[in-house]
CSV table of C-alpha atoms in Angstrom, one decimal:
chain,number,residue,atom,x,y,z
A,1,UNK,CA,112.7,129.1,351.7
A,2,UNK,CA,111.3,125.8,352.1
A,3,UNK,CA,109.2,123.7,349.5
A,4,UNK,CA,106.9,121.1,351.1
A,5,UNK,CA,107.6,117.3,349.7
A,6,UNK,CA,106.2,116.8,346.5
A,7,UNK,CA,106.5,120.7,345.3
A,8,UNK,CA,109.9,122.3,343.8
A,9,UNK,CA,112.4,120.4,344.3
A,10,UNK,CA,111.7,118.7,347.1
A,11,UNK,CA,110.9,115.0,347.0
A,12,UNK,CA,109.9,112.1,349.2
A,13,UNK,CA,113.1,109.4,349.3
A,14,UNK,CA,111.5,106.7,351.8
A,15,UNK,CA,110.8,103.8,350.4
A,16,UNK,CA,107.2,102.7,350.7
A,17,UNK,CA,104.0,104.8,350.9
A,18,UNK,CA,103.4,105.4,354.3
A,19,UNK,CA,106.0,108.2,354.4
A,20,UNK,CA,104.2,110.0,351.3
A,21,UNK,CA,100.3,109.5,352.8
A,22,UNK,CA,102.3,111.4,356.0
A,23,UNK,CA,103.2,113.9,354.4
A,24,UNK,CA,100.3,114.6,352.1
A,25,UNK,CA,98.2,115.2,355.1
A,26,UNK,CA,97.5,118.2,357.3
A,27,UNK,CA,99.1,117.3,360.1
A,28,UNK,CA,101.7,115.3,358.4
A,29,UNK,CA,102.7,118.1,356.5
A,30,UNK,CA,102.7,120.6,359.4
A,31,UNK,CA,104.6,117.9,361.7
A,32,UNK,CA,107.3,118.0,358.7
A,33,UNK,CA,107.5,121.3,358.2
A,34,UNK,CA,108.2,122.3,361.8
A,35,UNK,CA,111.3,119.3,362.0
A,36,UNK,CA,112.6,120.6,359.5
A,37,UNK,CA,113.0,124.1,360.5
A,38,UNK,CA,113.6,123.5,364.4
A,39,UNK,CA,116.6,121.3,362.8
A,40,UNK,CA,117.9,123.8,360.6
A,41,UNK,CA,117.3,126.4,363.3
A,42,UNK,CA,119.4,124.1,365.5
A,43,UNK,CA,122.0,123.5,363.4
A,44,UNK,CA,123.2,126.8,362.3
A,45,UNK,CA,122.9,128.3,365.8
A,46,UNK,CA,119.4,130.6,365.3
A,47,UNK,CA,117.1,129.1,368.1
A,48,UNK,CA,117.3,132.4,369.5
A,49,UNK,CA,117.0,135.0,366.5
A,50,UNK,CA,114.0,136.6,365.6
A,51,UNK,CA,111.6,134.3,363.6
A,52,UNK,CA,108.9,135.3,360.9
A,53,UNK,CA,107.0,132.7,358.8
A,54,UNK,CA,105.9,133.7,355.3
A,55,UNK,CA,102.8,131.4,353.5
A,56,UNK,CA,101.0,132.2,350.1
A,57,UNK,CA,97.4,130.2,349.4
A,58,UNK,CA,98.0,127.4,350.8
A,59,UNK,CA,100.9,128.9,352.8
A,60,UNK,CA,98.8,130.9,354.8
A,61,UNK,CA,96.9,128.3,355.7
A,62,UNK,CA,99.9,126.3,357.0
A,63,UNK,CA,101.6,129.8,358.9
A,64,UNK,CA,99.5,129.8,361.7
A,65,UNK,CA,99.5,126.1,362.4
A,66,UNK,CA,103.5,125.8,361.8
A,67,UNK,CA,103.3,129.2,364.3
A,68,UNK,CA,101.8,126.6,366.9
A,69,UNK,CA,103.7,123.5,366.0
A,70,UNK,CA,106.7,125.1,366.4
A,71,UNK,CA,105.5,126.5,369.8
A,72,UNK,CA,104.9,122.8,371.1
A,73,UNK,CA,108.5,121.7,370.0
A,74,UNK,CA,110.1,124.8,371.9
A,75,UNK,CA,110.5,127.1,368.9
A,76,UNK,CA,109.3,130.8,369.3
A,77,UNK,CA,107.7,132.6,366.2
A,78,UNK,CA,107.4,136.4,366.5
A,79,UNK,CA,105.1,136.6,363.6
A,80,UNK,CA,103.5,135.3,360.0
A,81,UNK,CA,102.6,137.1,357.0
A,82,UNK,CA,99.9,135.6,355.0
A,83,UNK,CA,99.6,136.1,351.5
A,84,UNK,CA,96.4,135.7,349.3
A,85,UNK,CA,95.7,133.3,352.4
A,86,UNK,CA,92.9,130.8,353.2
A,87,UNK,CA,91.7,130.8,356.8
A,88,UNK,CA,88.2,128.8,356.7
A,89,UNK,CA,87.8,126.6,353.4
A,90,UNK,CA,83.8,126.8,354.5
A,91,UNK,CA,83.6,130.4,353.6
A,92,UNK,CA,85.2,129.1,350.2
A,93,UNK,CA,83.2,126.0,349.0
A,94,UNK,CA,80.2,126.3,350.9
A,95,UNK,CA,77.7,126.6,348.1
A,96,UNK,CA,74.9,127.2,350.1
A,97,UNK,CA,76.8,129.5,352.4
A,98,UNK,CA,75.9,133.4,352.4
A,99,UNK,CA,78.8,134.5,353.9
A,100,UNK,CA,80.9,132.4,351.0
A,101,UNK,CA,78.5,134.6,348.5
A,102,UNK,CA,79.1,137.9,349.8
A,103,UNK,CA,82.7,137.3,350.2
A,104,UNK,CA,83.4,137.4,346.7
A,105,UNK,CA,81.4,140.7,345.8
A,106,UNK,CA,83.9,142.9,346.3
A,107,UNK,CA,86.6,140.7,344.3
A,108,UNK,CA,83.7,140.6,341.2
A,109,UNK,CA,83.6,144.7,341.4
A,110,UNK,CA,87.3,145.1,341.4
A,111,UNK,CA,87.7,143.0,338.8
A,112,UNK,CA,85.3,145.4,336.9
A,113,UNK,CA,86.0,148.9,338.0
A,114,UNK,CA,90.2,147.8,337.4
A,115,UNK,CA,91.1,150.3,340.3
A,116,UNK,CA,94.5,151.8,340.0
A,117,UNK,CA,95.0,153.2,343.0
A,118,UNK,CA,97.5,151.8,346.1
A,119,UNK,CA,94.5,151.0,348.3
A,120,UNK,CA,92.0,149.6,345.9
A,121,UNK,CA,89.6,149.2,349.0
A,122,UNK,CA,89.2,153.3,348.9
A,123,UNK,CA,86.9,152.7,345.5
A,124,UNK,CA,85.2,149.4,346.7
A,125,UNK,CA,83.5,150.8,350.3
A,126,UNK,CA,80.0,151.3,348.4
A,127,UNK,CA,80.4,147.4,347.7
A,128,UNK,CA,81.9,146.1,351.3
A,129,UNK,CA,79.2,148.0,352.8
A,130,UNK,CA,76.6,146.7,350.7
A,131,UNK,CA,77.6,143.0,351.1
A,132,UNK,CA,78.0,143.1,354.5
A,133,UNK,CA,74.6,144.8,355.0
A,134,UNK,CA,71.7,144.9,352.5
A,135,UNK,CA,72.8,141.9,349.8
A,136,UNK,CA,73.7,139.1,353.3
A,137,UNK,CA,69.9,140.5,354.8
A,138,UNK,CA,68.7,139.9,351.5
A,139,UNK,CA,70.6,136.7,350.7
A,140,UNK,CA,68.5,135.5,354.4
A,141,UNK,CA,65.2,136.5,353.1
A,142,UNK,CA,65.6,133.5,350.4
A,143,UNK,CA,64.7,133.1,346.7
A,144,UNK,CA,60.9,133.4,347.2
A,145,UNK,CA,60.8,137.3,348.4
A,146,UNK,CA,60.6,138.6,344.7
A,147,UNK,CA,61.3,141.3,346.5
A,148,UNK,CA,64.2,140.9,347.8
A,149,UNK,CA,65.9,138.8,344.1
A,150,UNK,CA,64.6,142.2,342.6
A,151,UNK,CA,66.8,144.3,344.7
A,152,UNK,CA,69.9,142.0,345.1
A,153,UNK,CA,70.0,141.4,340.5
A,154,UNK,CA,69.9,145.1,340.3
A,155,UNK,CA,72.7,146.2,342.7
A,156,UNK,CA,75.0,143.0,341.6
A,157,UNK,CA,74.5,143.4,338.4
A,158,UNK,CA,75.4,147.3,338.8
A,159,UNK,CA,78.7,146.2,341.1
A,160,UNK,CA,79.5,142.9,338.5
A,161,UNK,CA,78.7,144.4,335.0
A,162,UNK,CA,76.5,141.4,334.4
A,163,UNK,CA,73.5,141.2,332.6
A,164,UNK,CA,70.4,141.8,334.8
A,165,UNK,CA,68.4,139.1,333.9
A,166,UNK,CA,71.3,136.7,334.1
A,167,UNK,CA,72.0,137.4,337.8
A,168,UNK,CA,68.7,137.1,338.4
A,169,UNK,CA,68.3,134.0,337.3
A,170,UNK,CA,71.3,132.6,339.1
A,171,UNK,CA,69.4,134.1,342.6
A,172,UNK,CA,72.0,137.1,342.6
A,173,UNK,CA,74.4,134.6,344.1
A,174,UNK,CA,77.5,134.6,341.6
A,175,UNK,CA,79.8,131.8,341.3
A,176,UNK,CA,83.3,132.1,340.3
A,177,UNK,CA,82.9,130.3,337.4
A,178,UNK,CA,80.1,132.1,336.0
A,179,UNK,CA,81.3,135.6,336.5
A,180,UNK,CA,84.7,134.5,334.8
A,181,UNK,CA,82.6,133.1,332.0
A,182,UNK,CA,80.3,135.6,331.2
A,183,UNK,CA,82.3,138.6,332.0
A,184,UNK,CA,84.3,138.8,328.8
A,185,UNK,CA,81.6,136.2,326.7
A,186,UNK,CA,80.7,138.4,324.2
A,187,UNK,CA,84.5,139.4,323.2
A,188,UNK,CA,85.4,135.2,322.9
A,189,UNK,CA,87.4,135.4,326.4
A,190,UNK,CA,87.8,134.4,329.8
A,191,UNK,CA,88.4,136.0,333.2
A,192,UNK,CA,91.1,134.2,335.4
A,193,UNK,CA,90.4,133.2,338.4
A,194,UNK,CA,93.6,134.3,340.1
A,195,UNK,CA,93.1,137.8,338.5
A,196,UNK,CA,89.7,138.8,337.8
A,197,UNK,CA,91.6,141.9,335.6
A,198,UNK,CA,93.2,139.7,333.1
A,199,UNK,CA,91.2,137.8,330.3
A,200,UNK,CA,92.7,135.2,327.9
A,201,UNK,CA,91.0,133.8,325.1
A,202,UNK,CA,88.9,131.1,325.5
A,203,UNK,CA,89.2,127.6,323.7
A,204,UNK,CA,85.7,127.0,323.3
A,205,UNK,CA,83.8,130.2,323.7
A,206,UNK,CA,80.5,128.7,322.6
A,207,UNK,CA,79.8,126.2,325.4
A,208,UNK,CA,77.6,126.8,327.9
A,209,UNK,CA,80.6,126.2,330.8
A,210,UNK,CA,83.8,124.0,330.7
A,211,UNK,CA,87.5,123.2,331.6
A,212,UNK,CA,89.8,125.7,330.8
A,213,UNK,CA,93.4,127.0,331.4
A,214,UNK,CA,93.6,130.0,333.5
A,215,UNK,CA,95.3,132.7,331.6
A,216,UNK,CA,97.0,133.9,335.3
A,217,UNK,CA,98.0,130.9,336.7
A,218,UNK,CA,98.6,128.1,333.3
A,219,UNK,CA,100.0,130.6,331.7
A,220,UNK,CA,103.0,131.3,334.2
A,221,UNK,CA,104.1,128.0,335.2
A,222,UNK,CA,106.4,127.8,332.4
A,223,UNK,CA,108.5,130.7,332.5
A,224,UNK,CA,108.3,130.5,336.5
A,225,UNK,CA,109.6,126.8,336.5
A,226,UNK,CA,112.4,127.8,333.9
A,227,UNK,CA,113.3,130.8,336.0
A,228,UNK,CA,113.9,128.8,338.7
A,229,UNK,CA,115.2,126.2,337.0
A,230,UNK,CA,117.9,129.0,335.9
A,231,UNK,CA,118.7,130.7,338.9
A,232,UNK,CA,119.2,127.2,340.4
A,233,UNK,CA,122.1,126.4,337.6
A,234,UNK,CA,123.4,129.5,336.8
A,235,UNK,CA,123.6,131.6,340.2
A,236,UNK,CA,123.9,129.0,342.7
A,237,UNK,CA,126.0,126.7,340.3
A,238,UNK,CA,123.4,123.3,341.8
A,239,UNK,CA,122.8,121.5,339.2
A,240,UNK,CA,119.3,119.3,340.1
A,241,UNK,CA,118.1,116.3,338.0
A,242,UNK,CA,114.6,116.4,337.7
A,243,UNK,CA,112.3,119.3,336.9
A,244,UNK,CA,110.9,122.1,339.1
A,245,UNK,CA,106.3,121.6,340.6
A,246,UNK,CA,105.5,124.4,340.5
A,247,UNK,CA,102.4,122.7,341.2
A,248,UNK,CA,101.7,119.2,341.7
A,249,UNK,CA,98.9,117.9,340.8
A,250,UNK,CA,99.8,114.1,341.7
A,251,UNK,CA,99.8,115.4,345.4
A,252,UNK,CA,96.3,117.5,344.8
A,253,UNK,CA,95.4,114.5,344.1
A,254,UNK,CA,96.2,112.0,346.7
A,255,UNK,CA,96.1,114.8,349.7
A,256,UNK,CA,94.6,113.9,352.6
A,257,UNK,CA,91.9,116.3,354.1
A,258,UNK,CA,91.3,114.3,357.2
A,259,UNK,CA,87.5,115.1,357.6
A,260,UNK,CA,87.2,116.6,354.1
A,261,UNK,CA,88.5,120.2,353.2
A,262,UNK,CA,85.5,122.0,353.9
A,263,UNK,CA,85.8,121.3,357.6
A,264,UNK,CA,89.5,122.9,357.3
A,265,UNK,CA,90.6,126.2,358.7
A,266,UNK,CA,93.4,128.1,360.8
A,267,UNK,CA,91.7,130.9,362.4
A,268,UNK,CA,91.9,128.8,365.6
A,269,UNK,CA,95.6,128.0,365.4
A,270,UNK,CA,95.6,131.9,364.5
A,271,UNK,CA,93.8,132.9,367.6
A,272,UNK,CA,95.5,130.2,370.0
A,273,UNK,CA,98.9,132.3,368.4
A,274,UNK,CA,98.0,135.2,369.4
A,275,UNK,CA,96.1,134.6,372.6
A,276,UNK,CA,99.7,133.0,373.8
A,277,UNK,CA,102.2,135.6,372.9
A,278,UNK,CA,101.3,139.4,373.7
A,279,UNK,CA,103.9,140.5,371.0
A,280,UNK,CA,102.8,137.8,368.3
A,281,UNK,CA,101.8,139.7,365.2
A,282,UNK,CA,100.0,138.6,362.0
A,283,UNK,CA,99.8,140.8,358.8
A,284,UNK,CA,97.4,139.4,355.8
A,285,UNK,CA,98.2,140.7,352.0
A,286,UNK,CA,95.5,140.5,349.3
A,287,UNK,CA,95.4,141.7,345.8
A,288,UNK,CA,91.8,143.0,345.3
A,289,UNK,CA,90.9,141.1,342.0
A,290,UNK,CA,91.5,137.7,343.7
A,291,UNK,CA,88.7,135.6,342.9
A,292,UNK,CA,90.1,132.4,343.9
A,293,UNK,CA,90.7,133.4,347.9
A,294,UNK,CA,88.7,136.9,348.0
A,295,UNK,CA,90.8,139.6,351.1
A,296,UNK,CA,86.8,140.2,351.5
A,297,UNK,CA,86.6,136.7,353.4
A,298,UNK,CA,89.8,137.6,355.6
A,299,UNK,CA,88.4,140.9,356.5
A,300,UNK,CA,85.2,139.6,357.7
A,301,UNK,CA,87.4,136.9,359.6
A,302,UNK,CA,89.6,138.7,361.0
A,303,UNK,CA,87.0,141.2,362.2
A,304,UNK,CA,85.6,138.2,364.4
A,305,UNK,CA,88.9,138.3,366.8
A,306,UNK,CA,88.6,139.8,370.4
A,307,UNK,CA,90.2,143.3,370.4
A,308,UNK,CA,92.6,142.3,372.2
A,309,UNK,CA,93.8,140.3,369.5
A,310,UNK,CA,92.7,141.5,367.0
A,311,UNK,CA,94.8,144.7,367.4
A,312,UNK,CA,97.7,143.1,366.7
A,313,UNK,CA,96.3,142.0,362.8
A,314,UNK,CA,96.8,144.3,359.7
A,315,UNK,CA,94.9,143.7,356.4
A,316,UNK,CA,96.3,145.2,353.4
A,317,UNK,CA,95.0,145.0,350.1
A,318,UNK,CA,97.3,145.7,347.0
A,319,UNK,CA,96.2,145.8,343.2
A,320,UNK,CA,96.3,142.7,341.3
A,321,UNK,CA,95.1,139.4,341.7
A,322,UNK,CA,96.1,136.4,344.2
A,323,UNK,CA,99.8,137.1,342.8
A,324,UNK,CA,99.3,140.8,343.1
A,325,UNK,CA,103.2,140.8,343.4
A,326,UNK,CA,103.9,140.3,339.6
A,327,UNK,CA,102.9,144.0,339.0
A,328,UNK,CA,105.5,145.8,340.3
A,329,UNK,CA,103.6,148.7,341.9
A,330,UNK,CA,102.2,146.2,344.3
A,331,UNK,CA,105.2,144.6,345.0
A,332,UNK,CA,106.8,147.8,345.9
A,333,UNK,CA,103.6,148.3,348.1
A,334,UNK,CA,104.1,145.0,350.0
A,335,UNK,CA,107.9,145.4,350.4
């Protein structure tokens, strides 16, 4: 299990900055990922076991690039599991985007429909094959077919639960933001991002949009960093000065994207994976109510692999949100 400097407990010891701008950059950060396991692979005899990479969020964007870093410095990866993964930042902050619009449809529906079952996708197929077909030829036709805006504000206001008029008005194309807004408005709460099932209540329910913490993600970084903080004293008897990031905002901060994050994406390092090694697989985890990196995006990604590659992907979707694993049902489901 390996934190990246600047997150847990790991921390950057060089003196000077140019160690920490390496680092906090793509390639720095893959480049020091992959030393650091080729050396502990080295040292403890394990060049030759079986090797699987695990990455969650931002994880699973680094898996398939560590996959091929590793590759150049002579280290053989049978497979990566991504976890509530980003592949293509584009079809994530590309306002104008279509595909980034109707990748999110099915999150918004699970969100609202709360499906209990182990393969939430069984109750959302209406949606997938709406987004995919009429709402993306709609979403081409542009705001000035009334025709077309009719159409689109009825059926996502149907999947959403959002008012009509109010998904009109916003050209049936729902942000994040909005949904997790005006979801639970009327009952002085707020959808989370990283679980579009769970509302907490909101600060300042009266403003028209605003900061907020997420009632998913804000609200666990506490008892996670004092878990961790615990099981580090108390069953491994290491004793670290200095607190546990669980996420670092200093490094947000001061990452470097190279040429900006919306250029950014693994699907190549994915393909290049699994183009080189016949027996290279990849599975991809999602909790349906993700809002924050939607499994709908990785589907329609992943579809875009030759067969022959493509054959050797699996997409599951679990209930839950981008941590679908806190529920224990999906947790069982991804074990």
């Amino acid at each position: 299990f390996v934190d990246p400097p600047g997150t847990g407990y790991s921390r950057v010891t060089a003196a000077g900055e140019d160690a920490r701008k390496r680092f906090y950059s793509v390639g720095g950060d893959i480049d020091g990922l992959a030393a650091a396991m080729r050396k502990w692979l080295a040292a403890n005899n394990r060049l030759a076991s079986p090797k699987y990479l695990v990455g969650e969020s931002y994880g699973g964007f680094r898996a398939p690039k560590l996959a091929r870093a590793l590759a150049r410095e002579g280290v053989g990866v049978d497979g990566i599991m991504l976890v509530s993964p980003v592949l293509d930042f584009s079809w994530f902050d590309g306002a104008y985007n279509p595909l980034a619009t109707i990748s999110r449809l099915p999150s918004y529906a699970a969100s609202a429909r709360r499906l209990a079952q182990p393969d939430p996708r069984a109750g959302l197929r209406d949606v997938e094959a709406y987004a995919a077909q009429d709402y993306l030829a709609d979403l081409l036709r542009g705001g000035r077919d009334e025709a077309a805006l009719a159409r689109m504000s009825d059926r996502v206001a149907q999947f959403t639960g959002l008012d009509t008029r109010l998904v009109r008005r916003l050209g049936a194309r729902i942000d994040m933001e909005t949904f997790a807004r005006e979801k639970a408005r009327e009952e002085g709460r707020a959808l989370s991002y990283y679980d579009g099932e769970v509302a907490g209540f909101d600060p300042d329910p009266f403003a028209a949009s605003g900061e907020r913490p997420d009632p998913v993600l804000d609200a666990m970084k506490v008892p996670l960093a004092a878990a961790m903080a615990d099981m580090t004293a108390n069953l491994f008897n290491w004793r670290v000065e200095g607190r546990y990031e669980i996420l670092n905002d200093a490094v947000n901060r001061s990452w470097d994207w190279s040429q900006g994050r919306r250029r950014a994406e693994a699907m190549s390092d994915l393909r290049e994976a699994l183009a080189l090694d016949p027996e290279f697989t990849v599975a991809v985890v999602h909790g349906a109510s993700d809002l924050v990196t939607p499994y709908f995006a990785s589907k329609l990604l992943l579809d875009q692999l030759p067969a022959a590659l493509g054959a050797r992907t699996r997409l599951a979707v679990t209930p839950g949100g981008h941590m679908f694993y806190v529920r224990p049902g999906s947790r069982k489901l991804m074990r």
